[in-house]
PDB file of N, CA and C in Angstrom:
ATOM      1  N   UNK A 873       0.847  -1.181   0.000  1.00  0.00           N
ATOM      2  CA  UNK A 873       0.000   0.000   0.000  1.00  0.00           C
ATOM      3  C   UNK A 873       0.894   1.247   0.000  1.00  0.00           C
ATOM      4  N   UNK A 874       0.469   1.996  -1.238  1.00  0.00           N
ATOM      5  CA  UNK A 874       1.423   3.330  -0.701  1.00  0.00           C
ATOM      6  C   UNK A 874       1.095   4.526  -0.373  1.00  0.00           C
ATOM      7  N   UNK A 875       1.061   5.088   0.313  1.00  0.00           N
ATOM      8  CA  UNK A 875       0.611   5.869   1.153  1.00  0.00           C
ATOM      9  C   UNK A 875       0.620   7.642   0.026  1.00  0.00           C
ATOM     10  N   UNK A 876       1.760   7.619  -0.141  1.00  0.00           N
ATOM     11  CA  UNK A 876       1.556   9.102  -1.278  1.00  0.00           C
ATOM     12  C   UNK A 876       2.097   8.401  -2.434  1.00  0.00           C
ATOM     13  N   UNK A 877       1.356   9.774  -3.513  1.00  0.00           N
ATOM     14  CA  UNK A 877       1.477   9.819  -4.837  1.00  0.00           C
ATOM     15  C   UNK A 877       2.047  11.154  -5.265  1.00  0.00           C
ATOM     16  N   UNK A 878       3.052  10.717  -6.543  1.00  0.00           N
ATOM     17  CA  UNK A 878       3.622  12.065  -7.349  1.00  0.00           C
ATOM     18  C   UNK A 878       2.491  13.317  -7.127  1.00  0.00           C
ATOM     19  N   UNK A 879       2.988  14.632  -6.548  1.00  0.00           N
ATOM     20  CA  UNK A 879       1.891  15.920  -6.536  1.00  0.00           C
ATOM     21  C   UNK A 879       1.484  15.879  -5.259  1.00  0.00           C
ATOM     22  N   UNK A 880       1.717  14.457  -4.358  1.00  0.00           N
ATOM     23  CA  UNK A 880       0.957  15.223  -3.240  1.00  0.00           C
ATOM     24  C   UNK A 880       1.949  15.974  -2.325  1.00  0.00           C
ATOM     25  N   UNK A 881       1.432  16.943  -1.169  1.00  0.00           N
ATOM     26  CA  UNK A 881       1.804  17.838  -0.714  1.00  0.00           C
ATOM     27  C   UNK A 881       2.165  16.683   1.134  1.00  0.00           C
ATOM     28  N   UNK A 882       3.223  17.470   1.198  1.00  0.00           N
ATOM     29  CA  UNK A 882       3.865  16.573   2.749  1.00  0.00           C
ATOM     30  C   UNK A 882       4.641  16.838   3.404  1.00  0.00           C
ATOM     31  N   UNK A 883       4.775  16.446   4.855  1.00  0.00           N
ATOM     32  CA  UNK A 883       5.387  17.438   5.792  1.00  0.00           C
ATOM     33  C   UNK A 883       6.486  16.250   6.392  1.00  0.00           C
ATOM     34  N   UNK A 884       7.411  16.576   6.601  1.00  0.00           N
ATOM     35  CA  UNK A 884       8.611  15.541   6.993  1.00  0.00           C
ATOM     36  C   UNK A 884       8.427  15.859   7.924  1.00  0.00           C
ATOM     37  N   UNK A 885       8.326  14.445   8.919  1.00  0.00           N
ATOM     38  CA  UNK A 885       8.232  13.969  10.639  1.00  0.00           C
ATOM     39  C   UNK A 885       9.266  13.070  11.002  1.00  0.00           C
ATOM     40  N   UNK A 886      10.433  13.550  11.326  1.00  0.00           N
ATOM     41  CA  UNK A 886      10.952  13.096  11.680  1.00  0.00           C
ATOM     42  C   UNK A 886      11.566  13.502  13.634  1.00  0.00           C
ATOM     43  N   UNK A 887      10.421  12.803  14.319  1.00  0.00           N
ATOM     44  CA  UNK A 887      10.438  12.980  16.003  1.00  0.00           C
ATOM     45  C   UNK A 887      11.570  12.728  16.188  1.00  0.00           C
ATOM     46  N   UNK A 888      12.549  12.255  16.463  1.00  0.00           N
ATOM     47  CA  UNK A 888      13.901  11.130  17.018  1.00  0.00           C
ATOM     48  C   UNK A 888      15.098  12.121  16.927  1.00  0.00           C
ATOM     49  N   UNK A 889      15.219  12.878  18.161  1.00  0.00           N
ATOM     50  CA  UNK A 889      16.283  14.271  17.970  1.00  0.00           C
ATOM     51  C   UNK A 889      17.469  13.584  17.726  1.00  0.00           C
ATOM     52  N   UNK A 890      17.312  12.684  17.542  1.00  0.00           N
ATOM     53  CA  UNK A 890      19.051  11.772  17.747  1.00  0.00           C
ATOM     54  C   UNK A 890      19.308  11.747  16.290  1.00  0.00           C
ATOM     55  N   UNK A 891      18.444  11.628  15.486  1.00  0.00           N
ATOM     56  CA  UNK A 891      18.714  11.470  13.880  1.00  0.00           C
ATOM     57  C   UNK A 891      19.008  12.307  13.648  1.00  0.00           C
ATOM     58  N   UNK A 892      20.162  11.886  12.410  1.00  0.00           N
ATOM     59  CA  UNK A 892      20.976  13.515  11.681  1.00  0.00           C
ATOM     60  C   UNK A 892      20.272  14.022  10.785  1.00  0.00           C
ATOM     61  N   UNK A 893      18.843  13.470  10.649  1.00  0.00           N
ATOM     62  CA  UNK A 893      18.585  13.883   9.484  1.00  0.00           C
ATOM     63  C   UNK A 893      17.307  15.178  10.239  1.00  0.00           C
ATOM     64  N   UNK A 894      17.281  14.827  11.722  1.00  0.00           N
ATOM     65  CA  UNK A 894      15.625  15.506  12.298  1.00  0.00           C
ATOM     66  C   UNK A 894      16.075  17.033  12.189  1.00  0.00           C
ATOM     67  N   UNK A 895      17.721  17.314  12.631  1.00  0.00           N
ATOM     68  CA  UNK A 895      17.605  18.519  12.490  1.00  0.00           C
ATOM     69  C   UNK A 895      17.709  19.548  11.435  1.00  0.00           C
ATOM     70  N   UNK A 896      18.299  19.311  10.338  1.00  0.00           N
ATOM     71  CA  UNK A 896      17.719  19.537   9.354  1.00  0.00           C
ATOM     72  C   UNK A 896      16.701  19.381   8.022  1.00  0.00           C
ATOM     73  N   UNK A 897      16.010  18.485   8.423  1.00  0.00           N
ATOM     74  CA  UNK A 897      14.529  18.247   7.875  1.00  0.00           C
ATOM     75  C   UNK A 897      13.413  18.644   8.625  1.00  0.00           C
ATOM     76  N   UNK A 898      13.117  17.779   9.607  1.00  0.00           N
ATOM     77  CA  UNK A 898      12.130  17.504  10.712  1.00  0.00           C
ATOM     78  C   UNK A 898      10.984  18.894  10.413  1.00  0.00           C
ATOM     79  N   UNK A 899       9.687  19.220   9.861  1.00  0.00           N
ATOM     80  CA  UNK A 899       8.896  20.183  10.183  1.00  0.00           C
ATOM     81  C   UNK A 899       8.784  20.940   8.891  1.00  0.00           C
ATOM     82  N   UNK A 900       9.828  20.806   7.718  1.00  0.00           N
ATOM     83  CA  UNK A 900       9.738  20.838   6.406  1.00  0.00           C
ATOM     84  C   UNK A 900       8.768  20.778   5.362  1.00  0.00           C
ATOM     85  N   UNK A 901       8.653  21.051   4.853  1.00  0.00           N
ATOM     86  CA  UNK A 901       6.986  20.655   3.385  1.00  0.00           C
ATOM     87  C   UNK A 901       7.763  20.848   2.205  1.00  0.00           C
ATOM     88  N   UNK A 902       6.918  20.182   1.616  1.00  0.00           N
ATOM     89  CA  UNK A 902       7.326  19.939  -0.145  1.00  0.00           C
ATOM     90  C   UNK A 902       6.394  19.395  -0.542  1.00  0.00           C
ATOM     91  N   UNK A 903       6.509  18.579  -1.699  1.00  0.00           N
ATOM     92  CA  UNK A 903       5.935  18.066  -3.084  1.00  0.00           C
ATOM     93  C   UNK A 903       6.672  16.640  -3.007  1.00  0.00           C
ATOM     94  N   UNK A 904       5.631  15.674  -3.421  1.00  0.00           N
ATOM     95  CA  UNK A 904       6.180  14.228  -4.360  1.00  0.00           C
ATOM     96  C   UNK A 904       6.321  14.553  -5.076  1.00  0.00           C
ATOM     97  N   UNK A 905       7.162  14.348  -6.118  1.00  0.00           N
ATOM     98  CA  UNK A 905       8.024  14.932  -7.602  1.00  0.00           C
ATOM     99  C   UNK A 905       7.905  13.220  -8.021  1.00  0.00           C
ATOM    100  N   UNK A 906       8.154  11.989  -7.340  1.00  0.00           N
ATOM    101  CA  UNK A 906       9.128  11.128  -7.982  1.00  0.00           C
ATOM    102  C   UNK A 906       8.785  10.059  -7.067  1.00  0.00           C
ATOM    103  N   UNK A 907       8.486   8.448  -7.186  1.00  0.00           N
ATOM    104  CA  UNK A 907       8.855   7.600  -6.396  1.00  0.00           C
ATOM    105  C   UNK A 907       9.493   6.386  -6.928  1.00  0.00           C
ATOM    106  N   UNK A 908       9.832   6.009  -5.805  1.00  0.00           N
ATOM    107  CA  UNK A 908      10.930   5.038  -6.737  1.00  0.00           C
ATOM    108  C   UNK A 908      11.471   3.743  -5.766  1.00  0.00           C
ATOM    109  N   UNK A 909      11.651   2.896  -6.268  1.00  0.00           N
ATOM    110  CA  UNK A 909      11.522   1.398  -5.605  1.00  0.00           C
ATOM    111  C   UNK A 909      13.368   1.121  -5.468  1.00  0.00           C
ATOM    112  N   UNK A 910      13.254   0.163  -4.478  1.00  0.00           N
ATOM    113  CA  UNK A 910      14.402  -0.384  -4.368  1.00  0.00           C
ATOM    114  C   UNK A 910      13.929  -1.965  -3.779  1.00  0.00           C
ATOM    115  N   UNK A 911      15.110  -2.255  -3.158  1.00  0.00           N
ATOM    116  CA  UNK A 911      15.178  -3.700  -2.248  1.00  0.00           C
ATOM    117  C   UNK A 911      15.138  -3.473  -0.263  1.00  0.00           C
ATOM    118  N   UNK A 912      14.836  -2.491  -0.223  1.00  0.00           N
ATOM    119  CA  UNK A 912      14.955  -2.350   1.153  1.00  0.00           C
ATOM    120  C   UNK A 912      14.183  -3.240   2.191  1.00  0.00           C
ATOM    121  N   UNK A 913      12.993  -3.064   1.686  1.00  0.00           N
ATOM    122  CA  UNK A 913      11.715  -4.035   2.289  1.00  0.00           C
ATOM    123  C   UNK A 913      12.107  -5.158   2.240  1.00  0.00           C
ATOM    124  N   UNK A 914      12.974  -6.257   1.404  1.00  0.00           N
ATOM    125  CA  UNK A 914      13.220  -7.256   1.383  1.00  0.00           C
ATOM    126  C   UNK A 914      14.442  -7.542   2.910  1.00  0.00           C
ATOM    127  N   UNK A 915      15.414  -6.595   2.910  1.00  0.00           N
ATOM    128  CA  UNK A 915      16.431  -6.623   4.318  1.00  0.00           C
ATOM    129  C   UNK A 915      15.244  -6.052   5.611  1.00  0.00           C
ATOM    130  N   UNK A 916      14.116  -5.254   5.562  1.00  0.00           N
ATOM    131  CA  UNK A 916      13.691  -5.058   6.957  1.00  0.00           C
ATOM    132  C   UNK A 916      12.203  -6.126   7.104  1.00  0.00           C
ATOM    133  N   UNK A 917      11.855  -6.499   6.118  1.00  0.00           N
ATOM    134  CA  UNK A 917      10.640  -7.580   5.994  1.00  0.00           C
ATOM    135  C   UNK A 917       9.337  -6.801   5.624  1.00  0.00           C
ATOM    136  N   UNK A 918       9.553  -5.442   5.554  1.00  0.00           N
ATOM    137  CA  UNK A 918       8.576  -4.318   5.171  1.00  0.00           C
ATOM    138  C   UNK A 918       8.379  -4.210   3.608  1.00  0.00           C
ATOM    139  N   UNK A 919       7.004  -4.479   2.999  1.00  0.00           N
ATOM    140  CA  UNK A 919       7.539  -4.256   1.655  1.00  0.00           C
ATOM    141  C   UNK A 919       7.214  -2.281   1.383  1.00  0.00           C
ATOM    142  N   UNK A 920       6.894  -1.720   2.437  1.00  0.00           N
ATOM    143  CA  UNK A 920       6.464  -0.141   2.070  1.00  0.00           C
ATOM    144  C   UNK A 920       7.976   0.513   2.284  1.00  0.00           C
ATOM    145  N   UNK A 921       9.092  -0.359   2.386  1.00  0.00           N
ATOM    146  CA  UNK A 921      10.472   0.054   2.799  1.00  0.00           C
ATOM    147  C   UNK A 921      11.034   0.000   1.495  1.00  0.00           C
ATOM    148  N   UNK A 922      10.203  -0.351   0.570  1.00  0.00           N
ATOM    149  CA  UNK A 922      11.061  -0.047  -0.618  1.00  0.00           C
ATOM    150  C   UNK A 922      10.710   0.861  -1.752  1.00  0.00           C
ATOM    151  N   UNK A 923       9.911   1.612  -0.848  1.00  0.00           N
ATOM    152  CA  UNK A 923       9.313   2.901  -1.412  1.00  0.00           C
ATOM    153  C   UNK A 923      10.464   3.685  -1.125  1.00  0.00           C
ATOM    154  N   UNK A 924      10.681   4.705  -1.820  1.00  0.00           N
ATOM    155  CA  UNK A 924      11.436   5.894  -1.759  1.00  0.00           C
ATOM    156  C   UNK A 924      10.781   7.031  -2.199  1.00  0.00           C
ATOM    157  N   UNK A 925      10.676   8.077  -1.474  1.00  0.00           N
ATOM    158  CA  UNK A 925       9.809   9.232  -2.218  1.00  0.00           C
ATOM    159  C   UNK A 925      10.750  10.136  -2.081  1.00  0.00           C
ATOM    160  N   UNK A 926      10.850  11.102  -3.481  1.00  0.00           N
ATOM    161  CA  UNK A 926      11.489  11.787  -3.846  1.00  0.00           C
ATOM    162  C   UNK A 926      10.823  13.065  -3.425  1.00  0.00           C
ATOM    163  N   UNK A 927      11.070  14.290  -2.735  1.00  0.00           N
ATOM    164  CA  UNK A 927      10.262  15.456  -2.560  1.00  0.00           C
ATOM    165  C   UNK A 927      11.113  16.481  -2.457  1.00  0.00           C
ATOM    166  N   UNK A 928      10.494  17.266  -3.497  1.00  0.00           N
ATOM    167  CA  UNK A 928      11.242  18.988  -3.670  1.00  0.00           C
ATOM    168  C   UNK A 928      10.405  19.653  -2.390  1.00  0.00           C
ATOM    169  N   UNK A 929      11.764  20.114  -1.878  1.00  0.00           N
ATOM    170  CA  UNK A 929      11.155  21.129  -0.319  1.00  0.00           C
ATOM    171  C   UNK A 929      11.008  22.117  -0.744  1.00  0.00           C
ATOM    172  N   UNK A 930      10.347  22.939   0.249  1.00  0.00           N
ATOM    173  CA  UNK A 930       9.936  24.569  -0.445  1.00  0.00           C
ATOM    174  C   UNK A 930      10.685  25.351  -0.395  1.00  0.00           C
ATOM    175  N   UNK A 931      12.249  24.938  -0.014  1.00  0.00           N
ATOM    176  CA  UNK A 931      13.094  25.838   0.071  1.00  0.00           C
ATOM    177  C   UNK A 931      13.949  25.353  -1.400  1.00  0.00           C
ATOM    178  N   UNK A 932      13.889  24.235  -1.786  1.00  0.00           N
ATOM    179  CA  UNK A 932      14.437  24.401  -3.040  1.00  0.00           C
ATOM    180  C   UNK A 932      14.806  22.831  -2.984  1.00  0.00           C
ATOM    181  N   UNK A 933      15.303  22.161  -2.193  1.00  0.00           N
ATOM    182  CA  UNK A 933      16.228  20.757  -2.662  1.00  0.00           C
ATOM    183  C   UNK A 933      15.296  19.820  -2.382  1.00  0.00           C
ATOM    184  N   UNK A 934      16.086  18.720  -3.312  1.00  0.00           N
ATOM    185  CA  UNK A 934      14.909  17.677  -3.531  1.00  0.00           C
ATOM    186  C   UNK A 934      15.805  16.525  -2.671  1.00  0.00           C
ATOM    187  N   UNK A 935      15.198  16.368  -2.027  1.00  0.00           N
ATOM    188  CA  UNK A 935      15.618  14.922  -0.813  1.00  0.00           C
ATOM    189  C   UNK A 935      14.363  13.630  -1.134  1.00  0.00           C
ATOM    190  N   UNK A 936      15.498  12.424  -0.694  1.00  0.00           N
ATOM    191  CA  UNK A 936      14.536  10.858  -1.002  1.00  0.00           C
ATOM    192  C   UNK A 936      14.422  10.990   0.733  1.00  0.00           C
ATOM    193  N   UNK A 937      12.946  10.480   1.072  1.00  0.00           N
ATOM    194  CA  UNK A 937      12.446   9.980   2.270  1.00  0.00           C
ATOM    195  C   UNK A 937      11.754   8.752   2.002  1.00  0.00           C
ATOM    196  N   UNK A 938      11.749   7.713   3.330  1.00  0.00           N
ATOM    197  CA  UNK A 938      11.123   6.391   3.654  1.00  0.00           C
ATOM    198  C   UNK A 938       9.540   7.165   4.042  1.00  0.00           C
ATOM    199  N   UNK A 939       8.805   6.172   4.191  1.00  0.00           N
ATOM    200  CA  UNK A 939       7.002   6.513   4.178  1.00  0.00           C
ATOM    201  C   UNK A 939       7.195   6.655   5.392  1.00  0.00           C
ATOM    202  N   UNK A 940       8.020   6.024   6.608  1.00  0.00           N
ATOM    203  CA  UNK A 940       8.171   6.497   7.787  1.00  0.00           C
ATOM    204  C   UNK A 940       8.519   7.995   8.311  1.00  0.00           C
ATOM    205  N   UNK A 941       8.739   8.692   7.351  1.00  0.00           N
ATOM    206  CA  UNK A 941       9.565  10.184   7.465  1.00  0.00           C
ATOM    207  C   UNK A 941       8.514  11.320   7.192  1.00  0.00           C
ATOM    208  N   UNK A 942       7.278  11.198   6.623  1.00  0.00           N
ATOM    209  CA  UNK A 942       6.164  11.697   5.657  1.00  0.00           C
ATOM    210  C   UNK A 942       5.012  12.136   6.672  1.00  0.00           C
ATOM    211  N   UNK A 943       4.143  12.664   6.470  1.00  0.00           N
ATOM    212  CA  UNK A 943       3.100  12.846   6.868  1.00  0.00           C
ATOM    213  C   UNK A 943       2.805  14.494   5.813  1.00  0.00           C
ATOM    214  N   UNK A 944       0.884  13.803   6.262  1.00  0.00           N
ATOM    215  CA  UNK A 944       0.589  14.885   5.294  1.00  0.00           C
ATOM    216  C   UNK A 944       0.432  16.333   6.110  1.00  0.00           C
ATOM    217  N   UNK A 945       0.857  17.266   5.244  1.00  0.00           N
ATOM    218  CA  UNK A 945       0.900  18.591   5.826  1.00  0.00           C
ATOM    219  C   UNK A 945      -0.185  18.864   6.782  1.00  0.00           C
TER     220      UNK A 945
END
């Protein structure tokens, strides 16, 4: 099941102050631009882990996030 589609609008949640990624993402919005598959789900047993969503932030750069990282604005 995948949770977003190319165009939709989304807010990066990333709670876990310990991640390098919370302090410069965490509270962010952008756009799905792009999704894109890999093998990940196969190493964590998740198959929504091999989603990758591609999203242009509103400040300009386009970063890949897991469906775990997402929420809608």
């Amino acid at each position: 099941m995948q949770r977003f589609s190319e165009g939709d609008r989304v807010r990066v949640d990333i709670p876990d102050e310990t991640d390098p990624d919370h302090e410069r993402y965490h509270g962010e919005h952008g756009t799905v631009v792009t999704i894109l598959e890999d093998d990940a789900g196969r190493a964590t047993g998740d198959k929504r882990d091999s989603l990758l969503f591609r999203v242009k932030l509103e400040e300009g750069s386009v970063e890949d996030f897991r469906w775990r990282d997402l929420r809608p604005p």
